[in-house]
Amino acid sequence: MEVGISLEKAKVLVSENIFTLSSESINLSDANGRILSKSLISKVNDPRFDNSAMDGWAVIKEDCNLNGETKLIIKGEIQAGTKNPPSIKSGEACKITTGAPIPDGANAIVIREDSRVEGNNVIIIGPARKSYIRIKGENLSLGTKAILEGTQMSASTISLAATMGYDEIEVYRKPTIGVISTGDELVMPNSKINDWQIYESNSFGIAALIEQMGGTPIRYGIVTDSINQLRETLDKASRECDAIITTGGVSMGDWDIVRKIMEKEGEIIFWKIKIRPGGPPIFGNWKNKPIFGLPGNPVSSHLVFSMIVCPWFSSIYGISENESPNLGKKVRVKLRNDVSGAQGKLCMRRIKITSEDEGLFATTHTHQGSGNIHSMVVHNGVTLLPPDIDGKKGEIIEAFWFN
């Protein structure tokens, strides 16, 4: 067991304790949020044929006067979906709608606003533009690898997959993650509550984060500070899930039962990371299943998930952290106020990041207690201040910007 390690070392250790996810074929209509296990190669050109980007007239560019008017004979009309559009020759034009195929002979489009109809003729008032023609394959060519393995499918990638001719795709099976909250003081929301109790919130937040990373959470409710109850719940979760996340009970107190049971009956790979907040997490194995013991304070559990559980998800998907679904990204921000660091630890103070013409700026609001989950709502990022370093107003520092 390693104790008090750096965040980077923790990320390496969790990435070494992974399992292989199988793939499954799903309908494209069920693909939102799923992780692609096989890259998608376009089955078609996009566009599939030359077509008009505007409503107007398909013409021969050389027929049209740059200055003045041009009279052309109306040959016909082409709409989107027209199977056999007529061809044109010099002196002729076809009325055309957006998305309609370009007729043979035409090489430019005149928009409707730059024309008027006189009987069987159209009078072209402005120049014809080749740029109003969408060229076959200009967006995507047949055979292009367009959506890469490891992509978390979204509205845009699902639309692109359909455009390329896919109605089914190969995705990774969703990993199931058991979520266990510990503590005698916890009660479920909307339950009768005593003065010494608090509403349990961690399992709801952690479950949402798991879903954002492409997993399926299974919540096992609240475990009181009972070793026997915790053992039973851990055993059940290890049988039913791919991995386990607990919250609370990982520090040095007499009632920190997750740490105690892991020391005696589990395998601890590391305990404590040199970060603030979120310093005392445990990572190891329970009955050959990876287990993350997150701190009980809600801010700490959220941040530790973001910093070490997200990279672990990347590893089980077999892709780099930068390419995987994630909860945010590293950025450089300019501080609008002083921010204190932490002695000997990477310091993650909550900040509000705004994008302005001059770049990204960061300010802090509310107090920074690790139990203040409201601070995660009014802020949208955290500082990444190196150990023993304070952030001064006007300095540019590294930060983590949540999605």
CSV table of C-alpha atoms in Angstrom, one decimal:
chain,number,residue,atom,x,y,z
A,1,MET,CA,0.0,0.0,0.0
A,2,GLU,CA,1.2,3.5,-0.9
A,3,VAL,CA,0.3,6.4,1.3
A,4,GLY,CA,0.1,10.1,0.5
A,5,ILE,CA,0.9,10.0,-3.2
A,6,SER,CA,0.6,12.7,-5.9
A,7,LEU,CA,-2.4,13.0,-8.1
A,8,GLU,CA,-0.4,11.9,-11.1
A,9,LYS,CA,0.8,8.8,-9.3
A,10,ALA,CA,-2.8,8.0,-8.3
A,11,LYS,CA,-4.0,8.2,-11.9
A,12,VAL,CA,-1.2,5.8,-13.0
A,13,LEU,CA,-2.2,3.3,-10.3
A,14,VAL,CA,-5.9,3.3,-11.1
A,15,SER,CA,-5.1,3.0,-14.8
A,16,GLU,CA,-3.2,-0.2,-14.1
A,17,ASN,CA,-6.2,-1.9,-12.4
A,18,ILE,CA,-8.8,-2.2,-15.1
A,19,PHE,CA,-10.8,-4.9,-16.9
A,20,THR,CA,-11.8,-5.4,-20.5
A,21,LEU,CA,-15.3,-4.3,-21.6
A,22,SER,CA,-17.1,-6.4,-24.2
A,23,SER,CA,-18.9,-4.7,-27.2
A,24,GLU,CA,-22.5,-4.9,-28.2
A,25,SER,CA,-24.4,-3.8,-31.3
A,26,ILE,CA,-27.2,-1.2,-30.6
A,27,ASN,CA,-29.7,0.7,-32.7
A,28,LEU,CA,-28.6,4.2,-33.5
A,29,SER,CA,-31.7,5.6,-31.8
A,30,ASP,CA,-30.4,4.2,-28.5
A,31,ALA,CA,-26.8,5.5,-29.0
A,32,ASN,CA,-26.9,8.8,-27.1
A,33,GLY,CA,-24.2,8.8,-24.4
A,34,ARG,CA,-22.8,5.4,-25.4
A,35,ILE,CA,-19.1,4.9,-26.1
A,36,LEU,CA,-18.1,3.8,-29.6
A,37,SER,CA,-16.0,0.6,-29.6
A,38,LYS,CA,-15.5,0.5,-33.4
A,39,SER,CA,-14.7,3.5,-35.5
A,40,LEU,CA,-17.3,4.5,-38.1
A,41,ILE,CA,-16.2,4.7,-41.7
A,42,SER,CA,-18.4,6.6,-44.1
A,43,LYS,CA,-20.4,4.3,-46.5
A,44,VAL,CA,-21.2,7.3,-48.8
A,45,ASN,CA,-20.0,10.6,-50.0
A,46,ASP,CA,-21.6,13.6,-48.3
A,47,PRO,CA,-23.2,15.2,-50.2
A,48,ARG,CA,-24.0,12.2,-52.3
A,49,PHE,CA,-24.3,14.4,-55.4
A,50,ASP,CA,-23.7,18.0,-56.4
A,51,ASN,CA,-26.7,20.1,-55.2
A,52,SER,CA,-27.8,23.6,-54.7
A,53,ALA,CA,-27.2,25.5,-51.4
A,54,MET,CA,-29.8,28.1,-52.2
A,55,ASP,CA,-33.2,28.5,-53.8
A,56,GLY,CA,-32.8,30.2,-57.2
A,57,TRP,CA,-31.6,29.3,-60.7
A,58,ALA,CA,-29.1,26.8,-62.0
A,59,VAL,CA,-27.2,28.5,-64.8
A,60,ILE,CA,-24.0,28.5,-66.8
A,61,LYS,CA,-21.8,31.1,-65.1
A,62,GLU,CA,-20.3,32.4,-68.4
A,63,ASP,CA,-23.8,33.3,-69.7
A,64,CYS,CA,-24.3,35.9,-66.9
A,65,ASN,CA,-23.2,39.5,-67.3
A,66,LEU,CA,-21.1,40.7,-64.4
A,67,ASN,CA,-22.6,44.2,-64.9
A,68,GLY,CA,-26.2,44.4,-66.1
A,69,GLU,CA,-29.0,42.0,-66.8
A,70,THR,CA,-29.1,38.6,-68.6
A,71,LYS,CA,-32.2,37.0,-70.2
A,72,LEU,CA,-32.3,33.2,-70.1
A,73,ILE,CA,-34.9,30.7,-71.2
A,74,ILE,CA,-36.6,28.8,-68.4
A,75,LYS,CA,-35.9,25.1,-69.1
A,76,GLY,CA,-37.8,23.6,-66.2
A,77,GLU,CA,-37.8,23.2,-62.4
A,78,ILE,CA,-35.8,20.9,-60.2
A,79,GLN,CA,-36.8,20.2,-56.6
A,80,ALA,CA,-35.0,18.2,-53.8
A,81,GLY,CA,-35.7,14.6,-54.6
A,82,THR,CA,-36.0,15.1,-58.4
A,83,LYS,CA,-34.8,11.8,-60.0
A,84,ASN,CA,-33.9,12.9,-63.5
A,85,PRO,CA,-33.3,16.6,-63.6
A,86,PRO,CA,-33.2,18.2,-67.1
A,87,SER,CA,-29.9,19.4,-68.5
A,88,ILE,CA,-29.3,22.9,-69.7
A,89,LYS,CA,-27.2,24.5,-72.5
A,90,SER,CA,-26.0,28.1,-73.0
A,91,GLY,CA,-28.9,30.6,-72.8
A,92,GLU,CA,-31.0,28.4,-70.5
A,93,ALA,CA,-31.7,28.2,-66.8
A,94,CYS,CA,-33.5,25.8,-64.4
A,95,LYS,CA,-35.4,26.9,-61.4
A,96,ILE,CA,-33.9,25.0,-58.4
A,97,THR,CA,-34.6,24.6,-54.7
A,98,THR,CA,-32.1,24.1,-51.9
A,99,GLY,CA,-30.9,20.5,-51.9
A,100,ALA,CA,-31.9,19.8,-55.4
A,101,PRO,CA,-29.4,18.1,-57.8
A,102,ILE,CA,-27.5,20.3,-60.2
A,103,PRO,CA,-28.5,19.7,-63.8
A,104,ASP,CA,-26.0,18.7,-66.4
A,105,GLY,CA,-24.5,21.7,-68.0
A,106,ALA,CA,-25.0,24.1,-65.1
A,107,ASN,CA,-22.0,25.3,-63.1
A,108,ALA,CA,-23.4,28.1,-60.9
A,109,ILE,CA,-26.5,29.3,-59.0
A,110,VAL,CA,-28.2,32.6,-59.0
A,111,ILE,CA,-30.2,33.2,-55.9
A,112,ARG,CA,-33.9,34.0,-56.3
A,113,GLU,CA,-33.5,37.5,-54.9
A,114,ASP,CA,-31.2,38.4,-57.8
A,115,SER,CA,-33.8,37.5,-60.5
A,116,ARG,CA,-37.3,38.2,-61.9
A,117,VAL,CA,-39.5,36.1,-64.2
A,118,GLU,CA,-40.9,37.5,-67.4
A,119,GLY,CA,-43.1,34.9,-69.1
A,120,ASN,CA,-40.9,32.0,-70.2
A,121,ASN,CA,-37.7,33.8,-69.4
A,122,VAL,CA,-35.8,34.7,-66.2
A,123,ILE,CA,-33.9,37.9,-66.0
A,124,ILE,CA,-30.7,37.5,-64.0
A,125,ILE,CA,-29.8,40.7,-62.2
A,126,GLY,CA,-26.6,39.7,-60.3
A,127,PRO,CA,-23.6,37.5,-60.8
A,128,ALA,CA,-23.8,33.7,-60.7
A,129,ARG,CA,-21.8,32.0,-57.9
A,130,LYS,CA,-20.2,28.6,-58.0
A,131,SER,CA,-19.9,28.8,-54.2
A,132,TYR,CA,-23.7,28.1,-54.0
A,133,ILE,CA,-23.1,24.6,-55.3
A,134,ARG,CA,-22.4,21.9,-52.7
A,135,ILE,CA,-19.9,19.5,-54.4
A,136,LYS,CA,-20.2,15.8,-54.1
A,137,GLY,CA,-18.1,14.5,-51.1
A,138,GLU,CA,-17.0,18.0,-50.0
A,139,ASN,CA,-18.1,17.3,-46.4
A,140,LEU,CA,-17.1,13.7,-46.2
A,141,SER,CA,-15.7,11.2,-48.8
A,142,LEU,CA,-16.6,7.6,-49.1
A,143,GLY,CA,-14.3,5.5,-46.9
A,144,THR,CA,-13.3,8.3,-44.5
A,145,LYS,CA,-12.9,7.2,-40.9
A,146,ALA,CA,-15.2,9.9,-39.5
A,147,ILE,CA,-16.1,8.9,-35.9
A,148,LEU,CA,-13.3,7.3,-33.8
A,149,GLU,CA,-13.4,4.5,-31.3
A,150,GLY,CA,-13.9,5.9,-27.8
A,151,THR,CA,-16.1,8.7,-28.9
A,152,GLN,CA,-19.1,9.3,-26.6
A,153,MET,CA,-22.0,9.5,-29.0
A,154,SER,CA,-24.0,12.8,-29.0
A,155,ALA,CA,-26.6,14.5,-31.1
A,156,SER,CA,-24.0,15.6,-33.7
A,157,THR,CA,-22.2,12.2,-33.9
A,158,ILE,CA,-25.5,10.3,-34.1
A,159,SER,CA,-26.7,12.6,-36.9
A,160,LEU,CA,-23.4,12.0,-38.7
A,161,ALA,CA,-23.6,8.3,-38.3
A,162,ALA,CA,-27.0,8.3,-39.9
A,163,THR,CA,-25.7,10.5,-42.7
A,164,MET,CA,-23.0,7.9,-43.4
A,165,GLY,CA,-25.6,5.2,-43.7
A,166,TYR,CA,-25.5,3.5,-40.2
A,167,ASP,CA,-28.6,2.4,-38.4
A,168,GLU,CA,-26.6,0.2,-35.9
A,169,ILE,CA,-23.2,0.8,-34.3
A,170,GLU,CA,-20.8,-1.1,-32.0
A,171,VAL,CA,-20.4,0.3,-28.5
A,172,TYR,CA,-18.8,-0.8,-25.3
A,173,ARG,CA,-21.0,-2.5,-22.8
A,174,LYS,CA,-21.9,0.0,-20.1
A,175,PRO,CA,-19.8,-0.7,-17.0
A,176,THR,CA,-22.0,-1.1,-13.9
A,177,ILE,CA,-20.7,0.7,-10.8
A,178,GLY,CA,-22.1,0.1,-7.3
A,179,VAL,CA,-22.5,3.2,-5.2
A,180,ILE,CA,-22.6,3.0,-1.4
A,181,SER,CA,-22.9,5.8,1.1
A,182,THR,CA,-21.8,5.3,4.7
A,183,GLY,CA,-22.6,7.1,7.9
A,184,ASP,CA,-24.9,6.9,10.9
A,185,GLU,CA,-25.8,10.6,10.4
A,186,LEU,CA,-27.3,10.0,6.9
A,187,VAL,CA,-31.0,9.8,6.0
A,188,MET,CA,-32.7,9.8,2.6
A,189,PRO,CA,-34.1,13.0,1.2
A,190,ASN,CA,-37.7,13.8,2.3
A,191,SER,CA,-37.3,11.3,5.2
A,192,LYS,CA,-38.0,12.4,8.8
A,193,ILE,CA,-34.8,14.0,10.0
A,194,ASN,CA,-33.4,14.7,13.5
A,195,ASP,CA,-31.2,17.6,14.5
A,196,TRP,CA,-28.0,15.5,14.4
A,197,GLN,CA,-28.7,14.0,10.9
A,198,ILE,CA,-28.2,15.2,7.3
A,199,TYR,CA,-29.8,14.3,4.0
A,200,GLU,CA,-27.7,11.9,2.0
A,201,SER,CA,-26.6,13.5,-1.3
A,202,ASN,CA,-23.4,11.8,-2.4
A,203,SER,CA,-25.0,8.8,-4.0
A,204,PHE,CA,-27.2,10.9,-6.2
A,205,GLY,CA,-24.3,13.1,-7.4
A,206,ILE,CA,-21.9,10.2,-7.9
A,207,ALA,CA,-24.6,8.3,-9.9
A,208,ALA,CA,-25.0,11.3,-12.2
A,209,LEU,CA,-21.2,11.5,-12.7
A,210,ILE,CA,-21.1,7.8,-13.6
A,211,GLU,CA,-23.8,8.2,-16.2
A,212,GLN,CA,-21.9,11.2,-17.7
A,213,MET,CA,-18.9,8.9,-18.1
A,214,GLY,CA,-21.0,6.2,-19.9
A,215,GLY,CA,-21.6,3.9,-17.0
A,216,THR,CA,-24.6,2.5,-15.2
A,217,PRO,CA,-24.8,3.3,-11.5
A,218,ILE,CA,-26.5,0.9,-9.0
A,219,ARG,CA,-27.2,2.7,-5.8
A,220,TYR,CA,-27.1,0.5,-2.6
A,221,GLY,CA,-28.5,3.1,-0.3
A,222,ILE,CA,-27.1,4.1,3.1
A,223,VAL,CA,-24.8,1.8,5.2
A,224,THR,CA,-24.6,2.7,8.8
A,225,ASP,CA,-21.3,2.6,10.7
A,226,SER,CA,-21.5,-1.2,10.9
A,227,ILE,CA,-18.7,-3.4,9.7
A,228,ASN,CA,-21.0,-6.3,9.2
A,229,GLN,CA,-23.6,-4.3,7.2
A,230,LEU,CA,-20.8,-2.8,5.1
A,231,ARG,CA,-19.3,-6.2,4.4
A,232,GLU,CA,-22.6,-7.6,3.2
A,233,THR,CA,-23.2,-4.6,1.0
A,234,LEU,CA,-19.7,-4.7,-0.5
A,235,ASP,CA,-20.1,-8.4,-1.2
A,236,LYS,CA,-23.4,-7.9,-2.9
A,237,ALA,CA,-22.0,-5.1,-5.0
A,238,SER,CA,-19.0,-7.1,-6.0
A,239,ARG,CA,-21.2,-9.9,-7.3
A,240,GLU,CA,-23.5,-7.5,-9.2
A,241,CYS,CA,-21.1,-4.8,-10.5
A,242,ASP,CA,-17.9,-4.2,-12.4
A,243,ALA,CA,-16.6,-1.8,-9.7
A,244,ILE,CA,-17.6,-0.1,-6.5
A,245,ILE,CA,-17.6,3.4,-5.2
A,246,THR,CA,-18.1,4.2,-1.5
A,247,THR,CA,-18.4,7.7,0.1
A,248,GLY,CA,-17.4,8.4,3.6
A,249,GLY,CA,-15.4,6.4,6.2
A,250,VAL,CA,-12.0,6.6,4.6
A,251,SER,CA,-10.1,8.9,7.0
A,252,MET,CA,-8.3,8.2,10.3
A,253,GLY,CA,-11.2,8.2,12.7
A,254,ASP,CA,-12.5,5.4,14.9
A,255,TRP,CA,-15.7,5.2,12.8
A,256,ASP,CA,-14.1,5.3,9.4
A,257,ILE,CA,-15.2,1.8,8.6
A,258,VAL,CA,-14.4,1.7,4.9
A,259,ARG,CA,-10.7,2.2,5.7
A,260,LYS,CA,-10.9,-0.4,8.5
A,261,ILE,CA,-12.5,-3.1,6.5
A,262,MET,CA,-10.3,-2.6,3.5
A,263,GLU,CA,-7.2,-2.8,5.8
A,264,LYS,CA,-8.3,-6.2,7.2
A,265,GLU,CA,-10.3,-7.8,4.4
A,266,GLY,CA,-9.6,-6.0,1.2
A,267,GLU,CA,-6.6,-4.9,-0.9
A,268,ILE,CA,-5.5,-1.3,-0.6
A,269,ILE,CA,-3.4,0.0,-3.5
A,270,PHE,CA,-3.1,3.5,-2.2
A,271,TRP,CA,-4.5,5.7,0.6
A,272,LYS,CA,-4.4,9.5,0.6
A,273,ILE,CA,-3.6,11.8,-2.2
A,274,LYS,CA,-1.7,15.1,-1.9
A,275,ILE,CA,-4.7,17.3,-2.9
A,276,ARG,CA,-7.0,19.7,-1.1
A,277,PRO,CA,-9.9,19.2,-0.7
A,278,GLY,CA,-10.3,15.4,-1.1
A,279,GLY,CA,-7.1,14.1,0.5
A,280,PRO,CA,-8.0,10.8,2.1
A,281,PRO,CA,-9.4,8.6,-0.7
A,282,ILE,CA,-8.7,4.8,-0.8
A,283,PHE,CA,-8.3,2.8,-4.0
A,284,GLY,CA,-7.9,-1.0,-4.1
A,285,ASN,CA,-9.9,-4.2,-4.7
A,286,TRP,CA,-12.7,-6.0,-3.0
A,287,LYS,CA,-13.3,-9.5,-4.1
A,288,ASN,CA,-11.3,-8.8,-7.2
A,289,LYS,CA,-13.4,-5.8,-8.1
A,290,PRO,CA,-11.9,-2.2,-8.2
A,291,ILE,CA,-13.1,-0.1,-5.3
A,292,PHE,CA,-12.8,3.7,-4.9
A,293,GLY,CA,-13.3,4.9,-1.4
A,294,LEU,CA,-14.2,8.6,-1.8
A,295,PRO,CA,-14.4,11.1,1.1
A,296,GLY,CA,-17.7,11.8,2.6
A,297,ASN,CA,-17.7,15.6,2.1
A,298,PRO,CA,-19.7,16.1,-1.1
A,299,VAL,CA,-17.3,18.6,-2.7
A,300,SER,CA,-14.4,16.3,-2.0
A,301,SER,CA,-16.2,13.2,-3.4
A,302,HIS,CA,-17.1,15.2,-6.6
A,303,LEU,CA,-13.5,16.4,-7.1
A,304,VAL,CA,-11.9,13.1,-6.4
A,305,PHE,CA,-14.2,11.4,-8.9
A,306,SER,CA,-13.3,14.0,-11.5
A,307,MET,CA,-9.6,13.7,-10.9
A,308,ILE,CA,-9.1,9.9,-10.6
A,309,VAL,CA,-12.3,8.0,-11.5
A,310,CYS,CA,-12.6,9.8,-14.9
A,311,PRO,CA,-9.1,8.7,-16.0
A,312,TRP,CA,-10.0,5.1,-14.8
A,313,PHE,CA,-13.0,5.2,-17.1
A,314,SER,CA,-10.7,6.3,-20.0
A,315,SER,CA,-8.5,3.3,-19.3
A,316,ILE,CA,-11.3,0.7,-19.4
A,317,TYR,CA,-12.4,2.2,-22.7
A,318,GLY,CA,-8.8,1.7,-23.9
A,319,ILE,CA,-8.4,5.4,-25.0
A,320,SER,CA,-6.3,8.3,-23.7
A,321,GLU,CA,-7.8,10.6,-21.1
A,322,ASN,CA,-7.9,13.5,-23.6
A,323,GLU,CA,-10.0,11.5,-26.0
A,324,SER,CA,-12.5,10.0,-23.5
A,325,PRO,CA,-15.8,11.3,-22.2
A,326,ASN,CA,-14.9,13.6,-19.4
A,327,LEU,CA,-16.3,16.1,-16.9
A,328,GLY,CA,-14.1,19.0,-17.9
A,329,LYS,CA,-10.8,20.2,-19.3
A,330,LYS,CA,-7.6,21.9,-18.2
A,331,VAL,CA,-7.4,25.6,-19.1
A,332,ARG,CA,-5.3,28.7,-18.3
A,333,VAL,CA,-7.1,31.4,-16.5
A,334,LYS,CA,-6.3,34.9,-15.2
A,335,LEU,CA,-7.2,35.4,-11.5
A,336,ARG,CA,-9.4,38.4,-10.6
A,337,ASN,CA,-8.6,38.0,-6.9
A,338,ASP,CA,-6.0,36.3,-4.6
A,339,VAL,CA,-6.5,32.6,-4.0
A,340,SER,CA,-4.6,30.8,-1.2
A,341,GLY,CA,-2.8,27.5,-2.0
A,342,ALA,CA,-2.2,24.5,0.3
A,343,GLN,CA,0.9,23.4,2.1
A,344,GLY,CA,2.4,20.4,0.5
A,345,LYS,CA,-0.7,19.7,-1.6
A,346,LEU,CA,-2.2,20.4,-5.0
A,347,CYS,CA,-4.9,23.0,-4.2
A,348,MET,CA,-8.3,23.0,-5.9
A,349,ARG,CA,-10.2,26.1,-4.9
A,350,ARG,CA,-13.5,26.5,-6.5
A,351,ILE,CA,-13.6,29.3,-9.1
A,352,LYS,CA,-16.1,30.9,-11.6
A,353,ILE,CA,-14.5,30.8,-15.1
A,354,THR,CA,-15.8,33.3,-17.7
A,355,SER,CA,-14.7,33.6,-21.3
A,356,GLU,CA,-14.1,37.2,-22.4
A,357,ASP,CA,-12.5,38.9,-25.4
A,358,GLU,CA,-9.2,39.0,-23.6
A,359,GLY,CA,-9.2,35.3,-22.6
A,360,LEU,CA,-10.5,33.2,-19.6
A,361,PHE,CA,-10.9,34.9,-16.2
A,362,ALA,CA,-11.5,33.3,-12.8
A,363,THR,CA,-13.1,34.6,-9.6
A,364,THR,CA,-14.1,33.0,-6.3
A,365,HIS,CA,-17.5,33.2,-4.6
A,366,THR,CA,-18.8,31.8,-1.2
A,367,HIS,CA,-16.7,30.0,1.3
A,368,GLN,CA,-14.6,27.0,0.3
A,369,GLY,CA,-15.5,24.4,2.8
A,370,SER,CA,-15.5,20.8,1.4
A,371,GLY,CA,-19.0,20.3,2.7
A,372,ASN,CA,-20.4,23.2,0.8
A,373,ILE,CA,-21.9,21.5,-2.3
A,374,HIS,CA,-23.6,24.8,-3.1
A,375,SER,CA,-20.1,26.1,-4.0
A,376,MET,CA,-20.1,23.6,-6.9
A,377,VAL,CA,-23.2,25.2,-8.3
A,378,VAL,CA,-22.1,28.8,-8.2
A,379,HIS,CA,-18.6,27.9,-9.5
A,380,ASN,CA,-17.8,26.0,-12.6
A,381,GLY,CA,-14.1,25.1,-12.1
A,382,VAL,CA,-11.3,24.7,-9.7
A,383,THR,CA,-7.7,26.0,-9.5
A,384,LEU,CA,-4.8,23.5,-10.0
A,385,LEU,CA,-2.3,25.4,-7.8
A,386,PRO,CA,0.9,23.5,-7.2
A,387,PRO,CA,1.8,22.6,-3.6
A,388,ASP,CA,2.9,25.6,-1.4
A,389,ILE,CA,1.9,28.1,-4.1
A,390,ASP,CA,-0.7,30.9,-3.7
A,391,GLY,CA,-2.5,32.5,-6.7
A,392,LYS,CA,-2.2,36.3,-6.9
A,393,LYS,CA,-4.6,38.6,-8.5
A,394,GLY,CA,-3.6,39.1,-12.2
A,395,GLU,CA,-1.6,35.9,-12.4
A,396,ILE,CA,-2.3,33.3,-15.0
A,397,ILE,CA,-2.7,29.8,-13.5
A,398,GLU,CA,-3.8,26.3,-14.6
A,399,ALA,CA,-7.4,25.4,-13.8
A,400,PHE,CA,-9.9,22.7,-14.4
A,401,TRP,CA,-13.1,23.9,-16.2
A,402,PHE,CA,-16.1,21.6,-15.7
A,403,ASN,CA,-18.3,20.8,-18.6
